[in-house]
Coordinates of C-alpha atoms and ligand atoms in Angstrom, one line a residue:
M1 CA 3.8 14.8 13.9
K2 CA 2.8 14.1 17.5
A3 CA 1.6 10.6 18.4
R4 CA -1.6 12.0 20.0
V5 CA -2.6 13.8 16.8
M6 CA -1.9 10.6 14.9
V7 CA -4.0 8.5 17.2
I8 CA -7.0 10.8 16.8
A9 CA -6.6 10.8 13.0
I10 CA -6.5 7.0 13.0
F11 CA -9.5 6.8 15.2
L12 CA -11.6 9.1 12.9
L13 CA -10.4 7.2 9.8
V14 CA -11.4 3.9 11.4
C15 CA -14.9 5.3 12.0
V16 CA -15.1 6.5 8.3
Q17 CA -13.9 3.0 7.3
G18 CA -16.7 1.3 9.2
L19 CA -19.3 3.6 7.6
L20 CA -17.8 2.9 4.2
G21 CA -17.8 -0.9 4.9
G22 CA -21.5 -0.8 5.7
L23 CA -22.4 1.4 2.7
R24 CA -20.3 -0.8 0.4
V25 CA -22.7 -3.7 1.2
T26 CA -26.0 -1.8 1.3
G27 CA -25.4 1.0 -1.2
V28 CA -27.4 3.4 0.9
L29 CA -27.7 4.3 4.6
T30 CA -30.3 1.8 5.8
M31 CA -31.0 -0.8 8.5
S32 CA -32.9 -3.0 6.0
Q33 CA -31.8 -6.6 5.4
D34 CA -34.1 -7.1 2.4
P35 CA -31.8 -8.0 -0.6
S36 CA -34.2 -6.3 -3.0
V37 CA -33.5 -2.8 -1.6
L38 CA -29.8 -3.3 -1.1
A39 CA -27.3 -2.7 -3.9
P40 CA -23.6 -3.3 -3.2
N41 CA -21.4 -0.5 -4.4
I42 CA -18.2 -1.4 -6.2
W43 CA -16.6 2.0 -6.1
L44 CA -17.1 2.3 -2.3
G45 CA -15.5 -1.2 -2.2
V46 CA -12.5 0.2 -3.9
V47 CA -12.3 3.2 -1.5
H48 CA -12.8 0.9 1.4
G49 CA -10.0 -1.4 0.2
V50 CA -7.5 1.4 -0.4
L51 CA -8.3 3.2 2.9
A52 CA -7.8 0.0 4.8
Q53 CA -4.2 -0.2 3.6
C54 CA -3.6 3.5 4.3
I55 CA -4.9 3.1 7.9
F56 CA -2.5 0.1 8.3
A57 CA 0.4 2.3 7.0
L58 CA -0.6 5.0 9.6
F59 CA -0.5 2.4 12.4
V60 CA 3.0 1.5 11.3
W61 CA 3.9 5.2 11.2
L62 CA 2.5 5.5 14.7
S63 CA 4.7 2.7 15.9
S64 CA 7.7 4.6 14.5
L65 CA 6.7 7.7 16.4
M66 CA 6.7 5.8 19.6
S67 CA 10.1 4.0 19.1
N68 CA 13.2 4.9 21.0
A69 CA 15.3 5.5 17.9
W70 CA 12.8 8.1 16.6
Q71 CA 13.4 10.3 19.8
T72 CA 17.1 10.8 19.0
P73 CA 17.3 11.9 15.3
S74 CA 20.6 12.7 13.7
E75 CA 21.4 14.4 10.4
L76 CA 21.5 11.5 8.0
T77 CA 19.4 11.6 4.8
S78 CA 20.1 13.6 1.7
K79 CA 17.5 15.4 -0.4
K80 CA 17.7 12.6 -2.9
D81 CA 17.0 9.9 -0.2
R82 CA 13.8 11.8 0.7
L83 CA 12.8 12.4 -2.9
F84 CA 13.1 8.8 -3.9
A85 CA 11.3 7.6 -0.8
H86 CA 8.5 10.2 -1.5
L87 CA 8.2 9.0 -5.2
L88 CA 8.0 5.4 -4.0
C89 CA 5.0 6.3 -1.7
I90 CA 3.2 7.9 -4.6
A91 CA 3.9 5.0 -7.0
M92 CA 2.8 2.5 -4.3
L93 CA -0.5 4.4 -3.7
L94 CA -1.2 4.4 -7.5
Q95 CA -0.4 0.8 -7.7
L96 CA -2.8 0.0 -4.8
V97 CA -5.6 2.0 -6.5
L98 CA -5.0 0.2 -9.8
G99 CA -4.9 -3.2 -8.1
A100 CA -8.1 -2.5 -6.1
L101 CA -10.0 -1.2 -9.2
Y102 CA -9.0 -4.3 -11.2
R103 CA -10.0 -6.7 -8.4
H104 CA -13.3 -5.1 -7.7
M105 CA -14.4 -4.4 -11.3
L106 CA -13.6 -8.1 -12.1
G107 CA -16.6 -9.0 -9.9
D108 CA -19.0 -7.1 -12.0
E109 CA -20.2 -8.7 -15.3
V110 CA -20.2 -5.4 -17.3
L111 CA -17.2 -3.7 -15.8
A112 CA -15.1 -6.9 -16.0
T113 CA -14.8 -6.4 -19.8
K114 CA -13.0 -3.1 -19.2
T115 CA -10.4 -4.3 -16.8
S116 CA -7.5 -5.4 -19.0
H117 CA -6.0 -1.9 -19.5
L118 CA -6.0 -1.5 -15.7
L119 CA -4.0 -4.8 -15.3
Y120 CA -1.5 -3.8 -18.0
T121 CA -1.0 -0.4 -16.3
H122 CA -0.6 -2.2 -12.9
I123 CA 2.1 -4.4 -14.4
A124 CA 3.9 -1.5 -16.1
L125 CA 3.8 0.5 -12.9
A126 CA 5.3 -2.5 -11.0
A127 CA 8.5 -1.9 -12.9
I128 CA 8.6 1.7 -11.7
V129 CA 7.8 0.6 -8.1
L130 CA 10.7 -2.0 -8.4
I131 CA 13.2 0.6 -9.6
L132 CA 12.3 3.1 -6.9
A133 CA 12.2 0.4 -4.2
V134 CA 15.7 -0.8 -5.2
I135 CA 17.1 2.7 -5.2
V136 CA 15.6 3.5 -1.8
G137 CA 16.6 0.1 -0.4
I138 CA 20.2 0.4 -1.5
R139 CA 20.6 4.0 -0.4
F140 CA 19.1 3.2 3.0
I141 CA 21.3 0.1 3.5
G142 CA 24.3 2.4 2.8
L143 CA 23.3 4.8 5.6
N144 CA 25.1 4.5 8.9
H145 CA 22.1 3.7 11.1
R146 CA 20.6 0.3 12.1
V147 CA 17.0 1.4 11.5
F148 CA 17.8 2.5 7.9
K149 CA 19.7 -0.6 7.2
R150 CA 16.8 -2.7 8.4
L151 CA 14.3 -0.7 6.5
G152 CA 16.3 -1.0 3.3
T153 CA 16.5 -4.8 3.7
I154 CA 12.8 -5.1 4.5
L155 CA 11.9 -3.0 1.4
L156 CA 14.1 -5.0 -1.0
S157 CA 12.7 -8.3 0.4
L158 CA 9.0 -7.2 0.2
V159 CA 9.3 -5.8 -3.3
S160 CA 10.9 -9.1 -4.6
L161 CA 8.2 -11.2 -3.0
Q162 CA 5.5 -8.9 -4.3
L163 CA 6.7 -9.3 -7.9
L164 CA 6.7 -13.1 -7.5
L165 CA 3.2 -13.1 -6.0
G166 CA 2.0 -10.7 -8.7
G167 CA 3.3 -13.0 -11.4
G168 CA 1.7 -16.0 -9.6
A169 CA -1.6 -14.1 -9.3
L170 CA -1.6 -13.4 -13.0
I171 CA -0.8 -17.0 -14.0
A172 CA -3.5 -18.3 -11.6
I173 CA -6.1 -15.9 -13.1
M174 CA -5.1 -16.8 -16.7
I175 CA -5.3 -20.6 -16.2
H176 CA -8.5 -20.8 -14.2
K177 CA -11.5 -22.0 -16.2
G178 CA -15.2 -21.9 -15.2
D179 CA -17.0 -20.0 -12.4
T180 CA -15.4 -21.6 -9.4
I181 CA -12.3 -19.9 -8.1
P182 CA -9.7 -22.5 -7.2
V183 CA -8.1 -22.4 -3.7
Y184 CA -4.6 -21.8 -5.1
E185 CA -5.8 -18.6 -6.8
V186 CA -7.5 -17.3 -3.6
L187 CA -4.2 -18.0 -1.7
V188 CA -1.9 -16.4 -4.2
T189 CA -4.0 -13.3 -4.9
T190 CA -4.7 -12.8 -1.1
A191 CA -1.0 -13.1 -0.4
H192 CA -0.2 -10.5 -3.1
Q193 CA -2.8 -8.1 -1.6
A194 CA -1.5 -8.6 1.9
N195 CA 2.1 -8.3 0.9
G196 CA 1.1 -5.1 -1.0
A197 CA -0.2 -3.7 2.4
L198 CA 3.2 -4.5 4.0
L199 CA 5.0 -2.9 1.1
L200 CA 2.9 0.3 1.3
A201 CA 3.6 0.5 5.0
A202 CA 7.3 -0.1 4.5
S203 CA 7.4 2.6 1.8
V204 CA 5.6 5.1 4.1
T205 CA 8.0 4.2 7.0
C206 CA 11.0 4.8 4.8
F207 CA 9.7 8.2 3.9
V208 CA 8.8 9.3 7.4
W209 CA 12.2 8.2 8.8
S210 CA 14.0 9.9 5.9
V211 CA 12.2 13.2 6.9
R212 CA 12.9 12.7 10.6
F213 CA 16.6 12.1 10.0
K214 CA 16.9 14.9 7.5
S215 CA 20.3 16.5 7.1
K216 CA 20.5 20.2 6.3
G217 CA 22.4 21.4 3.2
N218 CA 23.2 17.9 1.9
V219 CA 23.4 17.6 -1.9
H220 CA 24.5 14.0 -2.7
Ligands
HEM301 C1 5.7 -4.3 -6.8 C2 4.6 -4.0 -7.4 C3 3.2 -4.4 -7.1 C4 2.4 -3.9 -6.1 C5 2.8 -2.9 -5.0 C6 1.1 -4.5 -6.3 C7 0.0 -4.3 -5.4 C8 -1.2 -4.9 -5.6 C9 -2.3 -4.8 -4.6 C10 -2.3 -4.0 -3.3 C11 -3.4 -5.5 -5.2 C12 -4.7 -5.7 -4.5 C13 -5.5 -4.4 -4.4 C14 -6.7 -4.6 -3.6 O1 -7.7 -5.2 -4.0 O2 -6.8 -4.1 -2.5 C15 -3.0 -6.0 -6.4 C16 -3.7 -6.8 -7.2 C17 -3.3 -7.5 -8.3 N1 -2.0 -7.5 -8.9 FE1 -0.4 -6.4 -8.1 N2 1.1 -5.4 -7.4 C18 2.4 -5.3 -7.9 C19 2.9 -6.0 -9.0 C20 2.1 -6.9 -9.8 C21 2.6 -7.6 -10.9 C22 4.1 -7.6 -11.4 C23 1.6 -8.3 -11.4 C24 1.5 -9.3 -12.5 C25 2.5 -9.8 -13.2 C26 0.4 -8.0 -10.6 C27 -0.8 -8.6 -10.7 C28 -1.9 -8.3 -9.9 C29 -3.2 -9.0 -10.1 C30 -3.5 -10.0 -11.2 C31 -4.0 -8.5 -9.1 C32 -5.5 -8.8 -8.9 C33 -5.5 -10.1 -8.0 C34 -6.9 -10.4 -7.5 O3 -7.7 -10.7 -8.4 O4 -7.2 -10.4 -6.3 N3 0.8 -7.1 -9.6 N4 -1.6 -5.7 -6.6

Protein backbone atom coordinates (compact mmCIF):
# COMPACT_ATOMS: atom_id res chain seq x y z
CA MET A 1 0.00 0.00 0.00
CA LYS A 2 1.26 3.46 -0.91
CA ALA A 3 1.76 6.01 1.91
CA ARG A 4 -0.35 8.58 0.02
CA VAL A 5 -3.37 6.23 -0.18
CA MET A 6 -2.97 5.45 3.51
CA VAL A 7 -2.86 9.15 4.43
CA ILE A 8 -6.12 9.82 2.52
CA ALA A 9 -7.79 6.78 4.11
CA ILE A 10 -6.75 7.93 7.60
CA PHE A 11 -7.97 11.47 6.91
CA LEU A 12 -11.41 10.19 5.82
CA LEU A 13 -11.64 7.86 8.81
CA VAL A 14 -10.78 10.71 11.21
CA CYS A 15 -13.66 12.71 9.66
CA VAL A 16 -16.04 9.76 10.19
CA GLN A 17 -14.70 9.41 13.74
CA GLY A 18 -15.50 13.07 14.47
CA LEU A 19 -19.04 12.63 13.21
CA LEU A 20 -19.46 9.44 15.25
CA GLY A 21 -18.13 11.24 18.34
CA GLY A 22 -20.75 13.98 18.01
CA LEU A 23 -23.56 11.54 17.28
CA ARG A 24 -22.50 9.37 20.23
CA VAL A 25 -23.31 12.34 22.52
CA THR A 26 -26.42 13.74 20.83
CA GLY A 27 -27.96 10.55 19.35
CA VAL A 28 -29.10 12.51 16.26
CA LEU A 29 -27.64 15.14 13.93
CA THR A 30 -28.47 18.36 15.79
CA MET A 31 -26.95 21.62 17.00
CA SER A 32 -29.23 21.61 20.05
CA GLN A 33 -27.71 21.74 23.53
CA ASP A 34 -31.00 21.01 25.28
CA PRO A 35 -30.49 17.79 27.31
CA SER A 36 -34.16 16.84 26.89
CA VAL A 37 -33.75 16.31 23.14
CA LEU A 38 -30.33 14.64 23.32
CA ALA A 39 -29.97 10.91 23.87
CA PRO A 40 -26.39 9.52 24.09
CA ASN A 41 -26.02 6.38 22.00
CA ILE A 42 -24.12 3.48 23.57
CA TRP A 43 -23.69 1.51 20.33
CA LEU A 44 -22.17 4.50 18.54
CA GLY A 45 -19.89 4.83 21.58
CA VAL A 46 -18.71 1.24 20.98
CA VAL A 47 -18.07 1.88 17.25
CA HIS A 48 -16.33 5.18 18.13
CA GLY A 49 -14.08 3.41 20.68
CA VAL A 50 -13.18 0.56 18.32
CA LEU A 51 -12.56 2.85 15.33
CA ALA A 52 -10.28 5.05 17.45
CA GLN A 53 -7.94 2.14 18.10
CA CYS A 54 -8.10 1.03 14.45
CA ILE A 55 -7.10 4.55 13.32
CA PHE A 56 -4.21 4.49 15.78
CA ALA A 57 -3.08 1.14 14.30
CA LEU A 58 -3.26 2.66 10.79
CA PHE A 59 -1.01 5.54 11.92
CA VAL A 60 1.54 3.02 13.19
CA TRP A 61 1.24 1.12 9.88
CA LEU A 62 1.86 4.44 8.07
CA SER A 63 5.03 5.00 10.09
CA SER A 64 6.22 1.54 8.95
CA LEU A 65 5.57 2.46 5.30
CA MET A 66 7.77 5.52 5.71
CA SER A 67 10.67 3.80 7.48
CA ASN A 68 13.99 3.04 5.77
CA ALA A 69 13.90 -0.69 6.51
CA TRP A 70 10.50 -1.00 4.75
CA GLN A 71 12.06 0.23 1.46
CA THR A 72 14.49 -2.70 1.23
CA PRO A 73 12.50 -5.91 1.83
CA SER A 74 14.08 -9.33 1.74
CA GLU A 75 12.56 -12.83 1.55
CA LEU A 76 12.17 -13.67 5.23
CA THR A 77 8.76 -14.74 6.53
CA SER A 78 7.15 -18.13 5.96
CA LYS A 79 3.49 -18.83 5.25
CA LYS A 80 3.08 -19.84 8.92
CA ASP A 81 4.57 -16.55 10.20
CA ARG A 82 2.02 -14.64 8.14
CA LEU A 83 -0.86 -16.93 9.11
CA PHE A 84 -0.22 -16.58 12.85
CA ALA A 85 0.24 -12.80 12.56
CA HIS A 86 -3.04 -12.62 10.62
CA LEU A 87 -4.91 -14.73 13.21
CA LEU A 88 -3.50 -12.54 15.98
CA CYS A 89 -4.94 -9.40 14.32
CA ILE A 90 -8.39 -11.02 14.05
CA ALA A 91 -8.31 -12.19 17.69
CA MET A 92 -7.14 -8.74 18.83
CA LEU A 93 -9.96 -7.01 16.97
CA LEU A 94 -12.56 -9.36 18.50
CA GLN A 95 -11.01 -8.80 21.91
CA LEU A 96 -11.26 -5.02 21.45
CA VAL A 97 -14.94 -5.24 20.39
CA LEU A 98 -15.78 -7.43 23.42
CA GLY A 99 -13.91 -5.10 25.80
CA ALA A 100 -15.61 -2.01 24.34
CA LEU A 101 -19.07 -3.62 24.46
CA TYR A 102 -18.55 -4.62 28.08
CA ARG A 103 -17.25 -1.20 29.11
CA HIS A 104 -20.00 0.79 27.41
CA MET A 105 -22.90 -1.51 28.35
CA LEU A 106 -21.80 -1.33 31.98
CA GLY A 107 -22.77 2.35 31.96
CA ASP A 108 -26.41 1.57 31.18
CA GLU A 109 -28.64 0.31 34.00
CA VAL A 110 -30.59 -2.21 31.88
CA LEU A 111 -27.72 -3.39 29.65
CA ALA A 112 -25.35 -3.72 32.63
CA THR A 113 -27.24 -6.86 33.75
CA LYS A 114 -26.33 -8.59 30.47
CA THR A 115 -22.59 -7.96 30.47
CA SER A 116 -21.16 -10.91 32.43
CA HIS A 117 -21.05 -13.30 29.43
CA LEU A 118 -19.18 -10.62 27.46
CA LEU A 119 -16.55 -10.41 30.18
CA TYR A 120 -16.19 -14.23 30.39
CA THR A 121 -15.75 -14.41 26.59
CA HIS A 122 -13.22 -11.54 26.77
CA ILE A 123 -11.21 -13.42 29.42
CA ALA A 124 -11.39 -16.71 27.47
CA LEU A 125 -10.29 -14.99 24.25
CA ALA A 126 -7.38 -13.47 26.17
CA ALA A 127 -5.91 -17.00 26.40
CA ILE A 128 -6.07 -17.33 22.59
CA VAL A 129 -4.55 -13.86 22.13
CA LEU A 130 -1.76 -14.86 24.54
CA ILE A 131 -1.00 -18.11 22.68
CA LEU A 132 -0.98 -16.39 19.27
CA ALA A 133 1.12 -13.46 20.53
CA VAL A 134 3.68 -15.85 22.08
CA ILE A 135 3.88 -17.87 18.83
CA VAL A 136 4.29 -14.73 16.67
CA GLY A 137 6.71 -13.15 19.18
CA ILE A 138 8.99 -16.21 19.35
CA ARG A 139 8.91 -16.77 15.58
CA PHE A 140 9.74 -13.11 14.88
CA ILE A 141 12.59 -13.00 17.41
CA GLY A 142 14.04 -16.04 15.61
CA LEU A 143 14.12 -14.22 12.25
CA ASN A 144 17.38 -12.72 11.07
CA HIS A 145 16.30 -9.05 10.92
CA ARG A 146 16.49 -6.37 13.62
CA VAL A 147 12.95 -5.02 12.95
CA PHE A 148 11.41 -8.48 13.40
CA LYS A 149 13.43 -9.17 16.55
CA ARG A 150 12.27 -5.85 18.01
CA LEU A 151 8.65 -6.42 17.00
CA GLY A 152 8.69 -9.87 18.60
CA THR A 153 10.07 -8.48 21.86
CA ILE A 154 7.56 -5.59 21.90
CA LEU A 155 4.68 -8.00 21.27
CA LEU A 156 5.72 -10.35 24.10
CA SER A 157 6.17 -7.44 26.54
CA LEU A 158 2.83 -5.80 25.67
CA VAL A 159 0.81 -9.02 25.89
CA SER A 160 2.28 -9.84 29.33
CA LEU A 161 1.48 -6.35 30.60
CA GLN A 162 -2.03 -6.54 29.11
CA LEU A 163 -2.84 -9.74 31.00
CA LEU A 164 -1.60 -8.23 34.27
CA LEU A 165 -3.63 -5.05 33.71
CA GLY A 166 -6.70 -7.10 32.69
CA GLY A 167 -6.44 -9.07 35.94
CA GLY A 168 -6.00 -5.81 37.84
CA ALA A 169 -9.04 -4.25 36.10
CA LEU A 170 -11.15 -7.27 36.98
CA ILE A 171 -10.11 -7.22 40.65
CA ALA A 172 -10.70 -3.44 40.85
CA ILE A 173 -14.22 -3.83 39.40
CA MET A 174 -15.03 -6.74 41.72
CA ILE A 175 -13.92 -5.07 44.94
CA HIS A 176 -15.43 -1.64 44.39
CA LYS A 177 -18.62 -0.89 46.29
CA GLY A 178 -21.09 1.98 45.87
CA ASP A 179 -21.60 4.40 42.98
CA THR A 180 -18.30 6.29 43.15
CA ILE A 181 -15.57 4.76 41.00
CA PRO A 182 -12.26 4.79 42.93
CA VAL A 183 -9.19 6.41 41.33
CA TYR A 184 -7.21 3.15 41.28
CA GLU A 185 -9.97 1.53 39.20
CA VAL A 186 -9.94 4.41 36.70
CA LEU A 187 -6.14 4.14 36.44
CA VAL A 188 -5.94 0.40 35.97
CA THR A 189 -8.88 0.13 33.50
CA THR A 190 -7.57 3.09 31.47
CA ALA A 191 -4.07 1.58 31.41
CA HIS A 192 -5.58 -1.73 30.23
CA GLN A 193 -7.48 0.07 27.45
CA ALA A 194 -4.44 2.12 26.38
CA ASN A 195 -2.12 -0.88 26.39
CA GLY A 196 -4.79 -2.74 24.36
CA ALA A 197 -4.42 -0.02 21.70
CA LEU A 198 -0.63 -0.49 21.67
CA LEU A 199 -1.08 -4.26 21.41
CA LEU A 200 -3.50 -3.96 18.48
CA ALA A 201 -1.08 -1.62 16.70
CA ALA A 202 1.83 -4.01 17.42
CA SER A 203 -0.18 -6.97 16.05
CA VAL A 204 -1.09 -5.08 12.85
CA THR A 205 2.54 -3.98 12.49
CA CYS A 206 3.73 -7.60 12.82
CA PHE A 207 1.26 -8.65 10.12
CA VAL A 208 2.13 -5.91 7.62
CA TRP A 209 5.89 -6.47 8.04
CA SER A 210 5.40 -10.23 7.64
CA VAL A 211 3.62 -9.59 4.32
CA ARG A 212 6.22 -7.04 3.17
CA PHE A 213 9.07 -9.49 3.91
CA LYS A 214 7.25 -12.45 2.42
CA SER A 215 9.38 -15.28 1.06
CA LYS A 216 8.17 -17.24 -1.94
CA GLY A 217 7.74 -21.01 -1.77
CA ASN A 218 8.63 -21.25 1.93
CA VAL A 219 6.90 -24.09 3.83
CA HIS A 220 8.29 -24.08 7.41
C1 LIG B 1 -4.34 -9.96 25.98
C2 LIG B 1 -5.60 -9.92 26.06
C3 LIG B 1 -6.49 -8.73 26.27
C4 LIG B 1 -6.73 -7.68 25.43
C5 LIG B 1 -6.11 -7.41 24.07
C6 LIG B 1 -7.71 -6.84 26.07
C7 LIG B 1 -8.21 -5.65 25.55
C8 LIG B 1 -9.15 -4.84 26.15
C9 LIG B 1 -9.57 -3.56 25.68
C10 LIG B 1 -9.04 -2.89 24.42
C11 LIG B 1 -10.51 -3.08 26.53
C12 LIG B 1 -11.22 -1.73 26.47
C13 LIG B 1 -12.13 -1.64 25.30
C14 LIG B 1 -12.64 -0.23 25.13
O1 LIG B 1 -13.50 0.18 25.88
O2 LIG B 1 -12.20 0.45 24.22
C15 LIG B 1 -10.69 -4.06 27.58
C16 LIG B 1 -11.55 -3.94 28.66
C17 LIG B 1 -11.57 -4.82 29.73
N1 LIG B 1 -10.83 -5.98 29.89
FE1 LIG B 1 -9.45 -6.67 28.59
N2 LIG B 1 -8.04 -7.40 27.29
C18 LIG B 1 -7.32 -8.54 27.45
C19 LIG B 1 -7.32 -9.39 28.53
C20 LIG B 1 -8.12 -9.25 29.66
C21 LIG B 1 -8.10 -10.11 30.81
C22 LIG B 1 -7.21 -11.33 30.96
C23 LIG B 1 -9.03 -9.60 31.68
C24 LIG B 1 -9.43 -10.08 33.05
C25 LIG B 1 -8.86 -11.03 33.74
C26 LIG B 1 -9.61 -8.43 31.08
C27 LIG B 1 -10.57 -7.64 31.66
C28 LIG B 1 -11.11 -6.52 31.13
C29 LIG B 1 -12.06 -5.68 31.80
C30 LIG B 1 -12.62 -5.91 33.20
C31 LIG B 1 -12.35 -4.62 30.92
C32 LIG B 1 -13.30 -3.44 31.19
C33 LIG B 1 -12.53 -2.39 31.92
C34 LIG B 1 -13.33 -1.11 32.09
O3 LIG B 1 -14.36 -1.15 32.75
O4 LIG B 1 -12.92 -0.08 31.55
N3 LIG B 1 -9.03 -8.23 29.86
N4 LIG B 1 -9.83 -5.13 27.32
